[in-house]
Coordinates of C-alpha atoms in Angstrom, one line a residue:
Chain A
X17 CA 0.0 0.0 0.0
X18 CA 1.4 3.4 -0.9
X19 CA 1.9 6.1 1.6
X20 CA -1.0 8.2 0.5
X21 CA -3.7 5.5 0.7
X22 CA -2.3 4.3 3.9
X23 CA -2.7 7.7 5.5
X24 CA -6.2 7.9 4.0
X25 CA -7.0 4.6 5.7
X26 CA -5.5 5.9 8.9
X27 CA -7.6 9.1 8.7
X28 CA -10.8 7.1 8.1
X29 CA -10.0 4.9 11.1
X30 CA -9.4 7.9 13.3
X31 CA -12.7 9.5 12.1
X32 CA -14.6 6.4 13.1
X33 CA -13.1 6.4 16.5
X34 CA -13.7 10.2 17.0
X35 CA -17.4 9.8 15.9
X36 CA -17.9 7.0 18.5
X37 CA -18.7 4.6 15.8
X38 CA -17.5 1.0 15.8
X39 CA -14.5 -0.5 14.0
X40 CA -15.6 -3.7 12.3
X41 CA -13.5 -6.8 11.3
X42 CA -13.2 -5.7 7.6
X43 CA -12.2 -2.1 8.4
X44 CA -8.6 -1.1 8.1
X45 CA -7.0 -0.8 11.5
X46 CA -3.4 0.0 12.7
X47 CA -1.5 -3.2 13.5
X48 CA -0.9 -2.1 17.1
X49 CA -4.7 -1.6 17.6
X50 CA -5.3 -5.1 16.3
X51 CA -2.6 -6.6 18.5
X52 CA -3.7 -4.7 21.6
X53 CA -7.3 -6.0 21.1
X54 CA -6.1 -9.6 20.5
X55 CA -4.2 -9.4 23.8
X56 CA -7.1 -7.9 25.7
X57 CA -9.9 -10.1 24.3
X58 CA -8.0 -13.3 24.4
X59 CA -6.9 -12.5 28.0
X60 CA -10.5 -11.9 28.8
X61 CA -11.5 -15.2 27.2
X62 CA -8.8 -17.2 29.0
X63 CA -10.1 -15.6 32.3
X64 CA -13.6 -17.0 31.7
X65 CA -12.1 -20.5 30.9
X66 CA -9.7 -20.6 33.9
X67 CA -12.5 -19.0 36.0
X68 CA -14.4 -22.3 35.7
X69 CA -11.9 -24.0 38.0
X70 CA -12.2 -22.2 41.4
X71 CA -16.0 -22.2 41.3
X72 CA -16.1 -25.7 39.8
X73 CA -14.2 -26.8 43.0
X74 CA -17.5 -26.4 44.9
X75 CA -20.0 -27.8 42.5
X76 CA -19.7 -31.3 43.9
X77 CA -20.0 -29.9 47.5
X78 CA -22.7 -27.3 47.0
X79 CA -24.8 -27.3 50.2
X80 CA -28.3 -27.7 48.6
X81 CA -29.5 -29.0 45.2
X82 CA -30.8 -25.5 44.3
X83 CA -27.3 -24.1 44.9
X84 CA -25.7 -26.9 43.0
X85 CA -27.9 -26.3 40.0
X86 CA -27.4 -22.5 40.1
X87 CA -23.6 -22.9 40.3
X88 CA -23.5 -25.4 37.4
X89 CA -25.6 -23.0 35.3
X90 CA -23.2 -20.2 36.3
X91 CA -20.0 -22.1 35.4
X92 CA -21.7 -23.1 32.1
X93 CA -22.3 -19.4 31.4
X94 CA -18.7 -18.6 32.0
X95 CA -17.6 -21.2 29.5
X96 CA -20.1 -19.7 27.1
X97 CA -18.6 -16.3 27.6
X98 CA -15.2 -17.8 26.8
X99 CA -16.6 -19.1 23.6
X100 CA -18.1 -15.7 22.4
X101 CA -14.8 -13.9 23.4
X102 CA -12.7 -16.4 21.5
X103 CA -15.0 -15.8 18.5
X104 CA -14.6 -12.1 18.8
X105 CA -10.8 -12.4 18.9
X106 CA -10.9 -14.7 15.9
X107 CA -12.4 -11.9 13.8
X108 CA -9.0 -10.2 14.2
X109 CA -7.2 -13.1 12.4
X110 CA -6.0 -15.2 15.3
X111 CA -7.1 -18.8 15.7
X112 CA -8.5 -20.4 18.8
X113 CA -5.7 -23.0 18.7
X114 CA -3.1 -20.3 18.8
X115 CA -4.8 -18.5 21.7
X116 CA -5.1 -21.7 23.7
X117 CA -1.5 -22.6 23.0
X118 CA -0.5 -19.2 24.2
X119 CA -2.4 -19.7 27.5
X120 CA -1.0 -23.2 28.1
X121 CA 2.6 -22.1 27.3
X122 CA 2.3 -19.2 29.6
X123 CA 2.6 -16.5 26.9
X124 CA -0.9 -15.2 27.5
X125 CA -2.3 -14.1 30.8
X126 CA -5.7 -14.5 32.5
X127 CA -7.2 -12.6 35.4
X128 CA -4.9 -13.1 38.4
X129 CA -7.9 -13.3 40.7
X130 CA -8.4 -17.0 39.7
X131 CA -5.0 -17.8 41.2
X132 CA -6.5 -17.7 44.7
X133 CA -8.1 -20.8 46.2
X134 CA -11.7 -21.4 47.0
X135 CA -11.6 -22.7 50.6
X136 CA -15.2 -22.6 51.8
X137 CA -18.7 -22.5 50.4
X138 CA -18.7 -18.7 51.2
X139 CA -16.0 -18.3 48.6
X140 CA -18.5 -19.1 45.9
X141 CA -20.7 -16.3 47.2
X142 CA -17.7 -13.9 47.5
X143 CA -16.6 -14.7 43.9
X144 CA -20.1 -13.9 42.6
X145 CA -20.5 -10.8 44.6
X146 CA -17.1 -9.3 44.4
X147 CA -15.3 -10.8 41.4
X148 CA -18.3 -10.7 39.1
X149 CA -19.2 -7.3 40.6
X150 CA -15.8 -6.0 39.7
X151 CA -16.0 -7.6 36.2
X152 CA -19.3 -5.9 35.6
X153 CA -18.0 -2.4 36.5
X154 CA -15.2 -3.0 34.0
X155 CA -17.4 -4.6 31.3
X156 CA -20.2 -2.0 31.4
X157 CA -17.5 0.4 30.5
X158 CA -16.4 -2.0 27.7
X159 CA -19.8 -2.1 26.1
X160 CA -18.8 1.2 24.6
X161 CA -15.4 -0.1 23.4
X162 CA -14.5 0.9 19.8
X163 CA -14.2 -2.6 18.3
X164 CA -17.7 -3.8 17.3
X165 CA -17.5 -7.5 17.9
X166 CA -16.0 -7.0 21.4
X167 CA -18.6 -4.3 22.3
X168 CA -21.4 -6.6 21.3
X169 CA -20.0 -9.6 23.2
X170 CA -19.8 -7.4 26.3
X171 CA -23.4 -6.4 26.1
X172 CA -24.4 -10.0 26.1
X173 CA -22.0 -11.0 28.8
X174 CA -22.9 -8.1 31.1
X175 CA -26.5 -9.3 31.3
X176 CA -25.5 -12.7 32.5
X177 CA -22.8 -11.4 34.9
X178 CA -25.3 -9.1 36.7
X179 CA -27.4 -12.2 37.3
X180 CA -24.4 -14.0 38.7
X181 CA -23.5 -11.0 40.9
X182 CA -26.9 -11.0 42.5
X183 CA -26.7 -14.8 43.1
X184 CA -23.3 -14.4 44.8
X185 CA -24.6 -11.5 47.0
X186 CA -27.6 -13.6 47.9
X187 CA -25.3 -16.5 49.1
X188 CA -23.4 -14.0 51.2
X189 CA -26.5 -12.4 52.6
X190 CA -27.9 -15.9 53.6
X191 CA -24.6 -16.8 55.3
X192 CA -24.3 -13.4 57.1
X193 CA -27.8 -13.9 58.5
X194 CA -27.2 -17.5 59.5
X195 CA -25.4 -19.1 62.4
X196 CA -22.2 -17.7 63.9
X197 CA -20.1 -20.3 62.0
X198 CA -21.8 -19.2 58.7
X199 CA -21.3 -15.6 59.4
X200 CA -17.6 -16.2 60.2
X201 CA -17.3 -18.1 57.0
X202 CA -18.7 -15.2 55.0
X203 CA -16.5 -12.7 56.8
X204 CA -13.4 -14.8 56.2
X205 CA -14.2 -15.1 52.5
X206 CA -14.7 -11.3 52.2
X207 CA -11.3 -10.8 54.1
X208 CA -9.5 -13.0 51.6
X209 CA -11.2 -11.9 48.4
X210 CA -11.4 -8.1 49.0
X211 CA -7.9 -7.0 48.2
X212 CA -7.3 -9.4 45.2
X213 CA -10.6 -8.1 43.8
X214 CA -9.4 -4.5 44.0
X215 CA -6.3 -5.7 42.2
X216 CA -8.4 -6.8 39.3
X217 CA -8.7 -3.2 38.0
X218 CA -4.9 -3.2 37.4
X219 CA -2.1 -0.8 38.4
X220 CA -2.6 2.8 39.2
X221 CA -3.3 4.9 36.0
X222 CA 0.2 6.4 36.1
X223 CA 1.8 2.9 36.0
X224 CA -0.5 1.1 33.6
X225 CA 1.5 -0.1 30.6
X226 CA -1.3 -0.3 28.0
X227 CA -3.8 2.2 29.3
X228 CA -2.9 5.5 27.6
X229 CA -2.9 4.1 24.0
X230 CA -6.0 2.0 24.8
X231 CA -7.9 5.1 26.0
X232 CA -6.9 7.0 22.8
X233 CA -8.2 4.3 20.7
X234 CA -11.3 4.0 22.9
X235 CA -10.6 0.3 23.4
X236 CA -10.7 1.3 27.1
X237 CA -13.2 3.9 28.1
X238 CA -12.5 4.6 31.8
X239 CA -9.2 4.4 33.7
X240 CA -8.2 1.7 36.2
X241 CA -8.5 4.0 39.2
X242 CA -11.9 5.4 38.1
X243 CA -13.3 2.0 37.7
X244 CA -11.8 0.8 41.0
X245 CA -13.3 3.7 42.9
X246 CA -16.7 3.1 41.4
X247 CA -16.5 -0.6 42.6
X248 CA -15.5 0.4 46.1
X249 CA -18.2 3.0 46.4
X250 CA -21.0 0.5 45.5
X251 CA -19.6 -2.5 47.3
X252 CA -19.0 -0.8 50.7
X253 CA -22.7 -0.1 50.9
X254 CA -23.6 -3.6 50.0
X255 CA -21.3 -5.1 52.7
X256 CA -22.8 -2.8 55.3
X257 CA -26.3 -3.8 54.3
X258 CA -25.7 -7.5 55.2
X259 CA -23.6 -6.7 58.3
X260 CA -20.1 -7.7 56.9
X261 CA -17.0 -5.6 57.4
X262 CA -14.7 -4.6 54.6
X263 CA -11.1 -5.5 55.8
X264 CA -9.6 -2.1 55.4
X265 CA -8.9 0.2 58.4
X266 CA -8.3 3.1 56.1
X267 CA -11.7 2.9 54.5
X268 CA -13.8 6.1 55.2
X269 CA -16.3 8.4 53.4
X270 CA -14.7 11.5 52.0
X271 CA -17.3 14.2 51.9
X272 CA -15.3 16.5 49.8
X273 CA -14.6 14.0 47.0
X274 CA -18.0 12.3 47.3
X275 CA -16.3 8.9 47.3
X276 CA -14.8 6.4 49.8
X277 CA -11.1 6.7 50.5
X278 CA -9.5 3.4 50.9
X279 CA -6.1 1.8 51.8
X280 CA -3.2 1.1 49.4
X281 CA -3.1 -2.2 47.6
X282 CA -0.2 -4.5 48.3
X283 CA 1.5 -4.0 44.9
X284 CA 4.2 -6.6 45.7
X285 CA 1.5 -9.2 46.0
X286 CA -0.1 -8.0 42.8
X287 CA 3.3 -8.4 40.9
X288 CA 4.0 -11.7 42.5
X289 CA 0.7 -13.3 41.4
X290 CA 0.9 -11.6 38.0
X291 CA 4.3 -13.1 37.5
X292 CA 3.1 -16.6 38.2
X293 CA 3.7 -17.0 41.9
X294 CA 0.3 -16.8 43.4
X295 CA -1.1 -19.6 45.5
X296 CA -2.8 -21.4 42.6
X297 CA -1.0 -20.3 39.4
X298 CA 0.7 -23.6 38.9
X299 CA -2.4 -25.6 39.8
X300 CA -4.7 -23.7 37.4
X301 CA -2.4 -23.9 34.4
X302 CA -1.6 -27.5 35.3
X303 CA -5.3 -28.4 35.3
X304 CA -5.9 -26.7 32.0
X305 CA -2.9 -28.4 30.4
X306 CA -3.9 -31.8 31.8
X307 CA -7.4 -31.3 30.3
X308 CA -5.9 -30.3 27.0
X309 CA -3.4 -33.1 26.9
X310 CA -5.8 -35.8 28.1
X311 CA -8.3 -34.5 25.6
X312 CA -5.9 -34.8 22.6
X313 CA -7.1 -38.3 21.6
X314 CA -10.7 -37.1 21.8
X315 CA -10.1 -34.3 19.4
X316 CA -8.1 -36.6 17.1
X317 CA -11.0 -39.1 17.1
X318 CA -13.5 -36.4 16.2
X319 CA -11.4 -35.2 13.3
X320 CA -10.7 -38.8 12.1
X321 CA -14.3 -39.6 12.2
X322 CA -15.3 -36.5 10.3
X323 CA -12.7 -37.3 7.7
X324 CA -14.0 -40.8 7.3
X325 CA -17.5 -39.5 6.9
X326 CA -16.4 -37.0 4.3
X327 CA -14.6 -39.6 2.3
X328 CA -17.6 -41.9 2.4
X329 CA -19.9 -39.1 1.3
X330 CA -17.5 -38.3 -1.6
X331 CA -17.4 -42.0 -2.5
X332 CA -21.2 -42.1 -2.7
X333 CA -21.3 -39.0 -4.8
X334 CA -18.8 -40.3 -7.3
Chain B
X29 CA -47.8 -50.2 48.2
X30 CA -47.1 -46.6 49.2
X31 CA -43.7 -47.6 50.6
X32 CA -42.9 -49.3 47.3
X33 CA -44.1 -46.2 45.5
X34 CA -41.8 -44.0 47.6
X35 CA -38.9 -46.4 47.1
X36 CA -39.5 -46.5 43.3
X37 CA -39.6 -42.7 42.8
X38 CA -36.7 -42.3 45.2
X39 CA -34.5 -44.7 43.2
X40 CA -35.3 -42.7 40.0
X41 CA -34.2 -39.6 41.8
X42 CA -31.0 -41.2 43.1
X43 CA -30.0 -42.3 39.6
X44 CA -30.4 -38.7 38.4
X45 CA -28.6 -37.2 41.4
X46 CA -25.6 -39.6 41.4
X47 CA -25.1 -39.5 37.7
X48 CA -25.4 -35.7 37.7
X49 CA -22.9 -35.5 40.5
X50 CA -20.4 -37.6 38.4
X51 CA -21.0 -35.5 35.3
X52 CA -20.4 -32.3 37.2
X53 CA -16.9 -33.4 38.0
X54 CA -15.9 -32.8 34.4
X55 CA -16.6 -29.1 34.7
X56 CA -13.5 -27.2 33.5
X57 CA -11.6 -30.4 32.7
X58 CA -13.2 -31.5 29.4
X59 CA -11.2 -32.0 26.1
X60 CA -12.3 -28.6 24.7
X61 CA -14.5 -25.7 25.6
X62 CA -17.7 -26.8 23.8
X63 CA -17.5 -30.0 25.8
X64 CA -17.2 -28.1 29.1
X65 CA -20.4 -26.4 28.2
X66 CA -22.2 -29.6 27.1
X67 CA -21.0 -31.5 30.2
X68 CA -22.2 -28.8 32.6
X69 CA -25.5 -28.6 30.7
X70 CA -26.1 -32.4 30.9
X71 CA -25.1 -32.4 34.6
X72 CA -27.6 -29.6 35.2
X73 CA -30.4 -31.5 33.5
X74 CA -29.7 -34.5 35.7
X75 CA -29.6 -32.4 38.9
X76 CA -32.9 -30.7 37.8
X77 CA -34.5 -34.1 37.2
X78 CA -33.2 -35.3 40.6
X79 CA -34.8 -32.3 42.4
X80 CA -38.2 -33.0 40.9
X81 CA -38.1 -36.7 41.6
X82 CA -36.8 -36.4 45.1
X83 CA -39.4 -33.7 46.0
X84 CA -42.1 -36.0 44.6
X85 CA -40.7 -39.0 46.6
X86 CA -40.7 -36.8 49.7
X87 CA -44.3 -35.9 49.1
X88 CA -45.3 -39.6 48.6
X89 CA -43.5 -40.5 51.9
X90 CA -45.4 -37.8 53.7
X91 CA -42.8 -37.4 56.5
X92 CA -41.8 -33.8 55.6
X93 CA -38.5 -34.7 53.9
X94 CA -37.7 -32.4 51.1
X95 CA -35.2 -32.8 48.2
X96 CA -32.3 -31.7 50.3
X97 CA -33.2 -33.9 53.3
X98 CA -33.3 -36.9 50.9
X99 CA -30.1 -35.9 49.0
X100 CA -27.9 -34.9 51.9
X101 CA -29.1 -36.7 55.0
X102 CA -29.4 -40.3 53.9
X103 CA -26.5 -42.8 54.3
X104 CA -25.1 -45.0 51.6
X105 CA -27.3 -48.0 52.4
X106 CA -30.4 -45.9 51.9
X107 CA -29.5 -44.8 48.3
X108 CA -31.1 -46.9 45.6
X109 CA -29.3 -45.8 42.5
X110 CA -27.9 -48.3 40.0
X111 CA -24.2 -49.1 40.5
X112 CA -23.4 -47.9 36.9
X113 CA -24.3 -44.3 37.9
X114 CA -21.7 -44.1 40.8
X115 CA -18.7 -45.6 39.0
X116 CA -15.9 -43.1 38.7
X117 CA -15.8 -41.1 35.4
X118 CA -12.7 -42.8 34.0
X119 CA -11.6 -41.3 30.6
X120 CA -13.9 -39.5 28.2
X121 CA -14.8 -42.7 26.5
X122 CA -15.9 -44.3 29.7
X123 CA -18.0 -41.3 30.7
X124 CA -19.7 -41.0 27.3
X125 CA -20.3 -44.7 26.7
X126 CA -21.9 -44.9 30.1
X127 CA -23.9 -41.8 29.2
X128 CA -25.1 -43.4 26.0
X129 CA -26.2 -46.7 27.6
X130 CA -28.1 -44.7 30.3
X131 CA -29.5 -42.1 27.8
X132 CA -31.1 -44.8 25.8
X133 CA -32.5 -46.4 28.9
X134 CA -33.8 -43.1 30.2
X135 CA -35.4 -42.2 26.9
X136 CA -37.3 -45.5 26.9
X137 CA -38.1 -45.4 30.6
X138 CA -39.4 -41.8 30.6
X139 CA -41.4 -42.4 27.4
X140 CA -43.1 -45.3 29.2
X141 CA -43.5 -43.3 32.5
X142 CA -45.1 -40.3 30.7
X143 CA -48.2 -42.6 30.7
X144 CA -47.8 -43.5 34.4
X145 CA -50.8 -43.8 36.7
X146 CA -48.8 -41.4 39.0
X147 CA -49.7 -38.1 37.3
X148 CA -46.9 -36.2 38.9
X149 CA -44.4 -38.8 37.8
X150 CA -45.9 -38.7 34.3
X151 CA -45.4 -34.9 34.2
X152 CA -41.8 -35.2 35.3
X153 CA -41.2 -38.0 32.7
X154 CA -42.7 -35.9 29.9
X155 CA -40.1 -33.2 30.5
X156 CA -37.2 -35.7 31.1
X157 CA -37.9 -37.6 27.9
X158 CA -37.1 -34.5 25.8
X159 CA -33.8 -34.0 27.6
X160 CA -33.0 -37.7 27.4
X161 CA -33.6 -37.6 23.6
X162 CA -31.0 -34.8 23.1
X163 CA -28.6 -36.3 25.6
X164 CA -28.8 -39.5 23.6
X165 CA -28.1 -37.7 20.3
X166 CA -25.0 -36.2 21.8
X167 CA -23.7 -39.3 23.6
X168 CA -24.6 -41.5 20.6
X169 CA -22.6 -39.2 18.3
X170 CA -19.6 -39.6 20.6
X171 CA -19.9 -43.4 20.6
X172 CA -19.8 -43.3 16.8
X173 CA -16.8 -40.9 16.7
X174 CA -14.9 -43.0 19.2
X175 CA -15.7 -46.4 17.7
X176 CA -15.2 -45.2 14.1
X177 CA -12.5 -42.7 14.9
X178 CA -8.8 -43.6 15.5
X179 CA -7.4 -46.9 16.8
X180 CA -6.9 -45.4 20.2
X181 CA -10.4 -44.1 20.5
X182 CA -11.8 -47.4 19.3
X183 CA -9.7 -49.3 21.9
X184 CA -10.8 -46.9 24.7
X185 CA -14.5 -47.1 23.8
X186 CA -14.3 -50.9 23.6
X187 CA -12.6 -51.1 27.0
X188 CA -15.2 -48.8 28.5
X189 CA -18.0 -50.9 27.0
X190 CA -16.5 -54.2 28.2
X191 CA -16.4 -52.8 31.8
X192 CA -19.8 -51.1 31.7
X193 CA -21.7 -54.0 30.2
X194 CA -21.6 -55.9 33.5
X195 CA -23.5 -53.0 35.1
X196 CA -26.4 -52.9 32.7
X197 CA -28.2 -56.1 33.8
X198 CA -29.4 -54.4 36.9
X199 CA -31.4 -51.9 34.8
X200 CA -33.7 -54.5 33.4
X201 CA -34.1 -57.1 36.2
X202 CA -37.3 -56.3 38.0
X203 CA -37.3 -56.6 41.8
X204 CA -40.4 -56.6 44.1
X205 CA -40.7 -52.8 43.9
X206 CA -40.6 -52.8 40.1
X207 CA -43.2 -55.6 40.0
X208 CA -45.5 -53.8 42.4
X209 CA -45.2 -50.6 40.3
X210 CA -45.9 -52.4 37.1
X211 CA -48.9 -54.0 38.6
X212 CA -50.2 -50.6 39.8
X213 CA -49.7 -49.1 36.3
X214 CA -47.1 -46.7 37.7
X215 CA -43.9 -48.4 36.3
X216 CA -43.2 -50.0 32.9
X217 CA -42.7 -53.6 31.9
X218 CA -38.9 -53.8 32.4
X219 CA -38.3 -56.9 30.4
X220 CA -40.0 -55.4 27.3
X221 CA -38.0 -52.2 27.9
X222 CA -34.8 -54.2 28.1
X223 CA -35.5 -56.0 24.9
X224 CA -36.1 -52.7 23.1
X225 CA -32.9 -51.2 24.7
X226 CA -30.8 -54.1 23.5
X227 CA -32.1 -53.7 20.0
X228 CA -31.3 -50.0 19.8
X229 CA -27.9 -50.2 21.6
X230 CA -26.7 -53.2 19.6
X231 CA -27.5 -51.6 16.3
X232 CA -25.7 -48.4 17.3
X233 CA -22.6 -50.3 18.7
X234 CA -22.4 -52.2 15.4
X235 CA -22.5 -48.9 13.4
X236 CA -19.7 -47.7 15.7
X237 CA -17.7 -50.9 15.0
X238 CA -17.8 -51.9 18.7
X239 CA -18.6 -55.4 19.8
X240 CA -21.2 -56.3 22.3
X241 CA -19.3 -57.9 25.2
X242 CA -20.2 -61.4 26.5
X243 CA -22.9 -61.5 29.1
X244 CA -20.9 -63.1 31.9
X245 CA -20.8 -61.5 35.3
X246 CA -23.5 -59.0 36.1
X247 CA -23.3 -56.6 39.1
X248 CA -26.4 -56.1 41.2
X249 CA -27.4 -54.6 44.5
X250 CA -27.7 -50.8 43.9
X251 CA -31.4 -50.8 44.4
X252 CA -31.1 -52.5 47.8
X253 CA -28.4 -50.0 48.9
X254 CA -25.5 -52.5 48.4
X255 CA -23.1 -50.1 46.6
X256 CA -19.6 -50.2 45.2
X257 CA -16.8 -48.8 47.4
X258 CA -16.9 -45.6 45.3
X259 CA -20.3 -44.6 46.6
X260 CA -19.2 -43.7 50.1
X261 CA -16.6 -41.2 48.9
X262 CA -19.1 -39.6 46.4
X263 CA -21.5 -39.1 49.2
X264 CA -18.9 -37.8 51.7
X265 CA -18.0 -35.1 49.2
X266 CA -21.5 -34.3 48.2
X267 CA -22.9 -34.2 51.7
X268 CA -20.0 -32.6 53.5
X269 CA -21.4 -29.1 54.2
X270 CA -24.8 -30.3 55.3
X271 CA -23.2 -32.9 57.6
X272 CA -20.6 -30.6 59.1
X273 CA -23.1 -27.7 59.8
X274 CA -26.4 -29.5 60.4
X275 CA -29.8 -27.8 60.4
X276 CA -29.0 -24.5 58.7
X277 CA -30.2 -22.6 55.7
X278 CA -27.8 -22.1 52.8

């Protein structure tokens, strides 16, 4: 492509972004925009897939049949979200096989929150309430992202996530209103999940590697710190309503800002888990690799059978 | 008669519950993402079926036990599921060959039960038969792919079938509860159902290039609560929270 038509394409791309319209798969886009999106969407897809594991850990031990059914349906939804997101990423010219290989070989990341263990039934409630709650704050903002297939996937995913968040909160409310042991279980889960949930929004704006460019391209619509504040403001009230305490001595209402002030995140822990050294990083990837490797013969059988069928059909047609 | 009726519906509920529990263990560990979704979905259908059947069993019994009291607060000897449901999942071939054998059984059973003299059971069966039909389409497709796929998948499917076959006799051998239910117009004629099952299954296995194993040893006892050693562990895991913290709402 000559220089002139390239810059005409670039101008058209920028005009679409400026007009708050969507970039579609066939539109020209800068290579860095494409790569940035592939990274973000595939990371999001991997998070849904790996996210099946900590909650799946409690499906077989759910305390009632209603809870078991709801949790199964939820984990099934998460796998479905993984599927739409992989499809959205595939519109950018990357195959699912490549993305899965990148995850299993450790080249691609997934949400660090899933590297923490689910130790009690209350953790299932805490994940729904806090982790899905944080994901929604992020994803509502992403419904306005500039890449069409990603924005549309987000609209669909947000609807289901808000349902999951309400279910999680309802588990926590039931426990908090229950026996002393149940309430302690709920408080312990909140204590363990609170800070890792705040880390989900990423580093402070000043330190965020991809943020500035992503904001210019309107891939990202609100900054990490803005989204984190929004989550804290809504969640503090929800905790208070069910009589649980947020584990942050620095937490207080700031009249002047009209927001809650809160304590500093342990950024060493954030880096440690991000770099592969959280409590469950090895286990989660190990489980995904085992599923993939043990499933190899199943995928081969499926392809071999389809090939036999194709040849038989061709034989009949000839 | 009412105790046989309770026991009959309870056993149907136990089959759905125990198989659903096993299927749910695959969650997040299937060979690819579409299968994670399909497994969770199938598990969910079985848990849903278990809830309806156990609630109905509780109502027949009339002692105020609900679905959770029956699922979580009975011991191993009181569970009346077939042994085939409780066997550990094994590999994907084992899970899906078992599923196929049971899906055909459930489709025929619920077809018959949708005309049951027990109207509540007939209504549950009318819903379950639709699910069993699509479960069977999926598991039947996998049996074909495994049998008529690669040498490895063929060997795995045949090994699964050889082991599972000994656990299918129980499905079609009526005991006194089944006989009482058939006489009351509540349950089907199991021998007739078994003949139909064999016809369908054998034709499908032939299409999948799998051989019907010899009918030598047949396991039995699930309906009387004489389970395999796997059952205690399955229940210990499933019932843990209710047993550790009795009498609470969750």
